[in-house]
CSV table of C-alpha atoms in Angstrom, one decimal:
chain,number,residue,atom,x,y,z
T,9,ALA,CA,-15.9,-14.9,67.2
T,10,GLY,CA,-16.1,-12.1,69.7
T,11,VAL,CA,-12.7,-11.2,69.5
T,12,LYS,CA,-11.1,-8.1,67.7
T,13,THR,CA,-7.9,-9.2,66.1
T,14,THR,CA,-5.3,-6.8,64.8
T,15,ARG,CA,-2.1,-8.2,63.4
T,16,GLY,CA,1.4,-6.8,62.3
T,17,ILE,CA,1.1,-3.7,64.5
T,18,VAL,CA,4.4,-1.6,64.6
T,19,TYR,CA,5.1,-1.0,68.3
T,20,ALA,CA,8.8,0.1,67.7
T,21,THR,CA,11.3,0.7,64.9
T,22,LEU,CA,14.9,-0.1,65.4
T,23,PRO,CA,17.7,2.6,64.7
T,24,ASP,CA,18.2,0.7,61.2
T,25,GLY,CA,14.5,1.4,60.4
T,26,THR,CA,13.3,-2.3,60.9
T,27,ALA,CA,10.1,-2.7,62.3
T,28,LEU,CA,9.1,-4.8,65.5
T,29,ARG,CA,5.5,-6.0,65.2
T,30,LEU,CA,2.9,-7.3,67.6
T,31,ASP,CA,-0.6,-8.8,67.2
T,32,SER,CA,-3.5,-7.6,69.6
T,33,TYR,CA,-6.4,-9.7,70.4
T,34,VAL,CA,-9.3,-8.0,72.2
T,35,PRO,CA,-12.6,-9.3,73.5
T,36,THR,CA,-15.6,-7.3,72.2
T,37,ALA,CA,-18.1,-8.5,74.5
T,38,GLY,CA,-17.7,-6.7,77.9
T,39,ASP,CA,-19.4,-4.5,80.5
T,40,GLY,CA,-17.3,-1.5,79.7
T,41,ARG,CA,-14.8,-2.0,82.3
T,42,ALA,CA,-10.8,-2.1,81.7
T,43,ILE,CA,-9.7,-5.6,81.1
T,44,PRO,CA,-6.6,-7.1,82.2
T,45,VAL,CA,-4.0,-8.0,79.3
T,46,LEU,CA,-1.3,-10.7,78.9
T,47,LEU,CA,1.7,-10.0,76.7
T,48,ARG,CA,3.3,-13.0,75.2
T,49,ILE,CA,6.9,-12.3,74.2
T,50,GLY,CA,9.2,-14.3,72.0
T,51,THR,CA,11.5,-14.4,69.1
T,52,LYS,CA,8.4,-14.4,66.9
T,53,ARG,CA,4.9,-13.9,67.0
T,54,GLU,CA,2.6,-17.1,67.7
T,55,ALA,CA,-1.0,-17.7,67.4
T,56,PRO,CA,-3.1,-18.1,70.6
T,57,SER,CA,-3.9,-21.6,71.5
T,58,GLY,CA,-4.3,-23.8,74.7
T,59,ALA,CA,-4.5,-21.7,77.9
T,60,ALA,CA,-4.6,-18.5,75.9
T,61,LEU,CA,-8.0,-19.1,74.3
T,62,GLU,CA,-9.4,-19.7,77.7
T,63,PHE,CA,-8.1,-16.3,78.6
T,64,LEU,CA,-9.7,-14.7,75.7
T,65,ARG,CA,-13.1,-16.4,76.7
T,66,LYS,CA,-12.5,-15.1,80.4
T,67,GLY,CA,-12.3,-11.4,78.8
T,68,TYR,CA,-8.6,-11.0,78.8
T,69,GLY,CA,-6.8,-9.2,76.3
T,70,LEU,CA,-3.9,-10.7,74.5
T,71,VAL,CA,-0.8,-9.1,72.9
T,72,TYR,CA,1.7,-11.4,71.0
T,73,ALA,CA,4.9,-9.5,70.5
T,74,ALA,CA,8.2,-10.6,68.8
T,75,TYR,CA,11.4,-8.9,70.2
T,76,LEU,CA,13.1,-9.8,66.7
T,77,PRO,CA,12.0,-8.4,63.6
T,78,ASP,CA,9.9,-10.5,61.0
T,79,GLY,CA,12.2,-12.7,58.9
T,80,ALA,CA,14.9,-13.0,61.5
T,81,PRO,CA,16.8,-16.3,61.0
T,82,ALA,CA,15.2,-19.4,62.7
T,83,ALA,CA,18.4,-20.2,64.7
T,84,GLN,CA,18.5,-16.6,66.1
T,85,ALA,CA,17.5,-16.4,69.6
T,86,PHE,CA,18.7,-12.8,70.5
T,87,THR,CA,20.5,-9.6,69.2
T,88,ARG,CA,23.1,-8.0,71.5
T,89,PHE,CA,22.4,-7.3,74.9
T,90,PRO,CA,20.2,-5.0,75.8
T,91,ASN,CA,18.5,-4.6,72.5
T,92,ASP,CA,15.9,-7.5,73.0
T,93,LEU,CA,15.2,-6.1,76.6
T,94,HIS,CA,14.4,-2.7,75.0
T,95,ALA,CA,12.2,-4.1,72.7
T,96,ALA,CA,10.3,-6.2,75.3
T,97,LYS,CA,10.1,-3.0,77.3
T,98,ALA,CA,8.6,-1.2,74.3
T,99,ALA,CA,5.8,-3.8,74.0
T,100,VAL,CA,4.8,-3.2,77.4
T,101,ARG,CA,4.9,0.5,77.0
T,102,TRP,CA,2.6,0.1,73.8
T,103,ILE,CA,0.1,-1.7,76.0
T,104,ARG,CA,0.1,1.0,78.4
T,105,GLY,CA,0.0,3.7,75.9
T,106,THR,CA,-2.8,2.3,74.0
T,107,ALA,CA,-4.9,1.2,77.2
T,108,VAL,CA,-7.6,3.6,76.7
T,109,ALA,CA,-8.1,2.8,72.9
T,110,ASN,CA,-8.1,-1.0,73.4
T,111,GLY,CA,-10.1,-1.0,76.9
T,112,PHE,CA,-6.8,-2.5,78.7
T,113,ASP,CA,-6.4,-1.9,82.4
T,114,PRO,CA,-2.9,-0.4,82.6
T,115,ASP,CA,-2.4,-1.6,85.9
T,116,ARG,CA,-3.1,-5.2,85.3
T,117,ILE,CA,-0.4,-6.4,82.7
T,118,GLY,CA,0.8,-9.8,83.0
T,119,VAL,CA,3.9,-11.2,80.8
T,120,TRP,CA,4.0,-14.8,79.7
T,121,ALA,CA,6.9,-16.3,78.0
T,122,ALA,CA,8.9,-19.7,77.3
T,123,GLY,CA,12.4,-20.7,76.5
T,124,ASN,CA,14.5,-18.0,75.3
T,125,GLY,CA,11.6,-15.4,75.4
T,126,ALA,CA,11.4,-16.4,79.1
T,127,SER,CA,15.0,-15.0,79.7
T,128,ILE,CA,14.1,-11.6,78.3
T,129,ALA,CA,10.7,-11.5,80.1
T,130,ALA,CA,12.2,-12.4,83.5
T,131,LEU,CA,14.8,-9.5,83.0
T,132,LEU,CA,12.0,-7.2,82.0
T,133,ALA,CA,9.9,-8.1,84.9
T,134,MET,CA,12.7,-7.6,87.5
T,135,THR,CA,14.2,-4.2,85.9
T,136,ALA,CA,11.3,-1.8,85.8
T,137,ASP,CA,13.2,0.4,88.3
T,138,GLN,CA,16.4,0.4,86.1
T,139,PRO,CA,16.5,3.5,84.0
T,140,ALA,CA,19.8,2.4,82.3
T,141,LEU,CA,18.2,-0.7,81.0
T,142,ASN,CA,14.8,0.7,79.9
T,143,GLY,CA,15.7,2.1,76.4
T,144,ALA,CA,13.6,4.5,74.5
T,145,LEU,CA,12.1,2.4,71.6
T,146,GLY,CA,8.6,3.2,70.5
T,147,GLU,CA,6.3,6.2,70.5
T,148,TYR,CA,5.2,5.7,74.3
T,149,ALA,CA,8.7,5.9,75.6
T,150,LYS,CA,7.5,7.9,78.6
T,151,GLU,CA,5.2,5.3,79.7
T,152,SER,CA,6.1,2.9,82.4
T,153,ASN,CA,7.3,-0.6,81.6
T,154,ALA,CA,6.3,-2.1,84.9
T,155,ILE,CA,4.0,-5.3,85.0
T,156,ARG,CA,2.1,-7.0,87.8
T,157,ALA,CA,2.7,-10.8,87.1
T,158,LEU,CA,5.2,-13.0,85.1
T,159,CYS,CA,4.8,-16.6,84.1
T,160,LEU,CA,8.1,-18.3,82.9
T,161,PHE,CA,8.3,-21.6,81.3
T,162,GLY,CA,12.3,-22.1,81.6
T,163,GLY,CA,14.5,-19.4,80.5
T,164,THR,CA,18.0,-18.2,81.8
T,165,THR,CA,17.9,-16.0,84.8
T,166,ASP,CA,21.7,-15.9,85.7
T,167,TRP,CA,23.9,-15.9,82.8
T,168,ARG,CA,26.9,-15.7,84.9
T,169,ASN,CA,26.5,-19.0,86.2
T,170,ALA,CA,24.7,-20.8,83.4
T,171,GLU,CA,27.6,-23.2,83.0
T,172,LEU,CA,27.5,-23.9,86.5
T,173,TYR,CA,24.0,-25.0,86.4
T,174,GLY,CA,24.6,-27.2,83.7
T,175,ASP,CA,24.1,-25.1,80.6
T,176,GLU,CA,27.1,-26.2,78.5
T,177,SER,CA,25.7,-24.3,75.3
T,178,VAL,CA,27.1,-21.3,76.6
T,179,ASN,CA,30.5,-22.5,75.5
T,180,ILE,CA,29.6,-23.0,71.9
T,181,PRO,CA,30.0,-20.1,69.4
T,182,GLY,CA,26.7,-19.2,67.7
T,183,SER,CA,24.8,-20.2,70.8
T,184,PRO,CA,22.2,-18.0,72.3
T,185,ALA,CA,24.9,-16.7,74.7
T,186,TYR,CA,27.3,-15.8,72.1
T,187,GLN,CA,24.5,-13.8,70.4
T,188,LEU,CA,23.6,-12.0,73.3
T,189,PHE,CA,27.1,-11.1,74.6
T,190,GLY,CA,29.3,-11.8,71.6
T,191,ASP,CA,31.3,-14.1,73.5
T,192,ASN,CA,31.0,-16.8,76.4
T,193,PRO,CA,29.4,-15.1,79.2
T,194,LYS,CA,32.5,-15.7,81.3
T,195,ALA,CA,34.5,-13.3,79.0
T,196,ALA,CA,31.6,-10.6,79.3
T,197,PRO,CA,31.0,-10.7,83.2
T,198,ASP,CA,29.6,-7.1,83.4
T,199,ALA,CA,27.1,-7.6,80.8
T,200,ALA,CA,26.3,-11.2,81.9
T,201,ARG,CA,25.5,-9.8,85.3
T,202,GLN,CA,23.3,-7.2,84.0
T,203,ALA,CA,21.4,-9.6,81.8
T,204,SER,CA,20.7,-11.9,84.8
T,205,ALA,CA,17.1,-11.3,86.4
T,206,VAL,CA,18.1,-13.1,89.6
T,207,ASN,CA,20.3,-9.9,90.6
T,208,TYR,CA,17.5,-7.6,90.4
T,209,VAL,CA,14.9,-9.5,92.8
T,210,ARG,CA,13.4,-7.4,95.4
T,211,PRO,CA,10.4,-7.8,97.7
T,212,THR,CA,8.3,-5.4,95.5
T,213,SER,CA,9.0,-7.4,92.1
T,214,PRO,CA,6.0,-8.5,90.2
T,215,ALA,CA,4.5,-12.0,91.2
T,216,VAL,CA,5.9,-15.1,89.5
T,217,LEU,CA,4.9,-18.4,88.4
T,218,MET,CA,8.2,-20.5,87.3
T,219,VAL,CA,7.2,-23.7,85.5
T,220,THR,CA,10.2,-26.2,84.9
T,221,LEU,CA,10.4,-29.9,84.0
T,222,GLN,CA,12.1,-32.2,86.5
T,223,SER,CA,14.4,-33.4,83.4
T,224,ASP,CA,15.2,-29.7,82.6
T,225,PRO,CA,19.1,-29.3,82.5
T,226,ASN,CA,18.6,-25.9,83.8
T,227,ARG,CA,16.3,-27.1,86.5
T,228,ALA,CA,18.9,-26.2,89.3
T,229,MET,CA,18.9,-22.5,88.0
T,230,HIS,CA,15.1,-22.5,88.0
T,231,LEU,CA,15.0,-23.6,91.5
T,232,ILE,CA,17.5,-21.2,92.9
T,233,PHE,CA,15.5,-18.4,91.2
T,234,ALA,CA,12.5,-19.4,92.6
T,235,GLU,CA,14.1,-19.9,96.1
T,236,THR,CA,15.4,-16.3,95.7
T,237,LEU,CA,12.1,-14.9,94.9
T,238,ARG,CA,10.6,-16.8,98.2
T,239,ARG,CA,13.2,-15.4,100.5
T,240,ALA,CA,12.7,-11.7,99.1
T,241,GLY,CA,9.1,-12.1,99.9
T,242,VAL,CA,7.9,-12.0,96.3
T,243,ALA,CA,4.4,-13.7,95.9
T,244,SER,CA,5.8,-16.7,94.0
T,245,ALA,CA,5.4,-20.3,93.1
T,246,LEU,CA,7.5,-23.1,91.5
T,247,TYR,CA,5.4,-25.6,89.3
T,248,GLU,CA,7.6,-28.6,88.4
T,249,GLU,CA,6.1,-30.8,85.8
T,250,GLU,CA,6.9,-34.7,86.0
T,251,THR,CA,8.3,-36.1,82.8
T,252,GLY,CA,5.9,-38.6,81.3
T,253,ALA,CA,3.2,-37.5,83.5
T,254,GLY,CA,0.6,-36.5,80.5
T,255,PRO,CA,-2.0,-39.0,79.4
T,256,GLY,CA,-1.3,-40.9,76.4
T,257,GLY,CA,2.4,-40.9,76.9
T,258,LYS,CA,2.8,-37.3,76.6
T,259,SER,CA,5.5,-35.8,78.4
T,260,VAL,CA,3.6,-33.0,79.9
T,261,ASP,CA,0.1,-32.8,81.1
T,262,GLU,CA,-1.0,-29.8,79.2
T,263,ALA,CA,-4.5,-29.6,80.5
T,264,LYS,CA,-3.1,-29.5,84.0
T,265,LEU,CA,-0.5,-27.1,83.4
T,266,ASN,CA,-2.7,-24.8,81.7
T,267,GLN,CA,-4.9,-24.9,84.6
T,268,ARG,CA,-2.0,-23.7,86.7
T,269,VAL,CA,-1.4,-20.7,84.4
T,270,LEU,CA,-5.0,-19.8,84.6
T,271,GLN,CA,-5.3,-19.9,88.2
T,272,PHE,CA,-2.1,-17.8,88.5
T,273,PHE,CA,-3.0,-15.0,86.3
T,274,ASP,CA,-6.7,-14.9,87.8
T,275,ASP,CA,-5.1,-14.7,91.2
T,276,THR,CA,-2.6,-12.1,90.6
T,277,LEU,CA,-4.4,-9.8,88.1
T,278,ALA,CA,-7.5,-9.6,90.2
T,279,GLY,CA,-8.5,-6.1,90.6
T,280,GLY,CA,-7.7,-5.7,94.1
T,281,ASN,CA,-4.5,-7.7,94.3
T,282,ALA,CA,-1.9,-5.0,93.6
T,283,PRO,CA,1.2,-5.4,95.7
T,284,PRO,CA,1.7,-3.6,98.8
T,285,ALA,CA,4.0,-0.5,98.9
T,286,MET,CA,7.3,-0.7,100.8
T,287,SER,CA,9.9,1.9,101.2
T,288,VAL,CA,13.5,1.2,99.6
T,289,GLN,CA,14.9,0.9,103.4
T,290,ASP,CA,12.3,-1.9,104.4
T,291,GLU,CA,13.3,-3.6,101.1
T,292,ILE,CA,17.0,-3.7,101.9
T,293,LYS,CA,16.4,-4.7,105.4
T,294,LYS,CA,14.1,-7.5,104.2
T,295,LEU,CA,16.7,-8.7,101.6
T,296,ALA,CA,19.5,-8.5,104.0
T,297,ASP,CA,17.6,-10.5,106.7
T,298,ALA,CA,17.0,-13.2,104.1
T,299,GLY,CA,20.6,-13.4,103.5
T,300,LEU,CA,20.1,-11.9,99.9
T,301,TYR,CA,23.2,-9.6,100.4
T,302,LYS,CA,23.9,-9.3,96.7
T,303,GLN,CA,20.4,-8.0,96.0
T,304,ALA,CA,20.4,-5.8,99.1
T,305,ASN,CA,23.8,-4.3,98.1
T,306,ARG,CA,22.6,-3.5,94.7
T,307,LEU,CA,19.7,-1.4,96.0
T,308,ILE,CA,22.1,0.4,98.5
T,309,GLU,CA,24.5,1.2,95.6
T,310,GLU,CA,21.8,2.7,93.5
T,311,GLN,CA,20.5,4.9,96.3
T,312,MET,CA,24.0,6.2,97.0
T,313,ALA,CA,24.4,6.9,93.2
T,314,ARG,CA,21.3,8.8,92.7
T,315,VAL,CA,21.5,11.5,95.4
T,316,THR,CA,24.2,13.7,96.8
T,317,VAL,CA,25.7,13.3,100.2
T,318,SER,CA,23.7,16.1,101.5
T,319,GLY,CA,20.3,14.9,100.1
T,320,ARG,CA,20.9,11.5,101.4
T,321,ALA,CA,18.2,9.9,104.1
T,322,PRO,CA,19.8,9.4,107.4
T,323,TRP,CA,20.0,5.7,106.9
T,324,LEU,CA,22.1,6.0,103.8
T,325,LYS,CA,24.5,8.4,105.5
């Protein structure tokens, strides 16, 4: 009640003509002001439940998008990189392109994902400044794919070191890693590096809530991603859920976890909470001072590649 629901919207079409679809949920009772919107991205579209229903009651818009087409095999987690990233960015651009029609605030977009969807969402959030990874799917290809906030339940943020962190599945043919790279990530190091969100962290990255179970086999990776965000100065938090903490013997205290997610998006998508601007030079200095030399070097190399010697700022020369 009180929500305009539109399901099966085609937000992009793949080169072979296959449609990618999303569902839109827009509260109808409001004061006419633009509303914040959350994108839930995953292999398939879900139905809002739990905290998502509370967001609707609070006046958020919800968009549930699948980066795989309808009817994809249940075991399929990804297609070949960077196709799924392009799809996720097209979903963000659809939100921004239809903002006026739906009453969305294009400056208050958050993304929320879990598992394999979280791997894509993390990369989406960290690479808005990467033209080579943006793709051109959908009719709103000229819109920005930047977001303000990101909530991750798990996900892989460093494919090159996934095995080191305990993910033995990268060695299994047919696993998500093989679907993404066509091989073990060690055999596709360049693609694995490009697909790793941790490599793109910078001080102006969107706010992040990283949620992990203490028993998660990828917990070490989640801790390092959260620590990288903290050292870079990104507004971020790590929430570790104790296994067996929930009432009635449940492995997760869902009520408590839902409250954390609600608080996070309320804080980060509030009207006046846009991240401060920062020059690229200041970002590089902040990363280097924090010992994040890989991320700092990436920014330097990008700046060097984008301008000629004569047009470079003094600090680049």
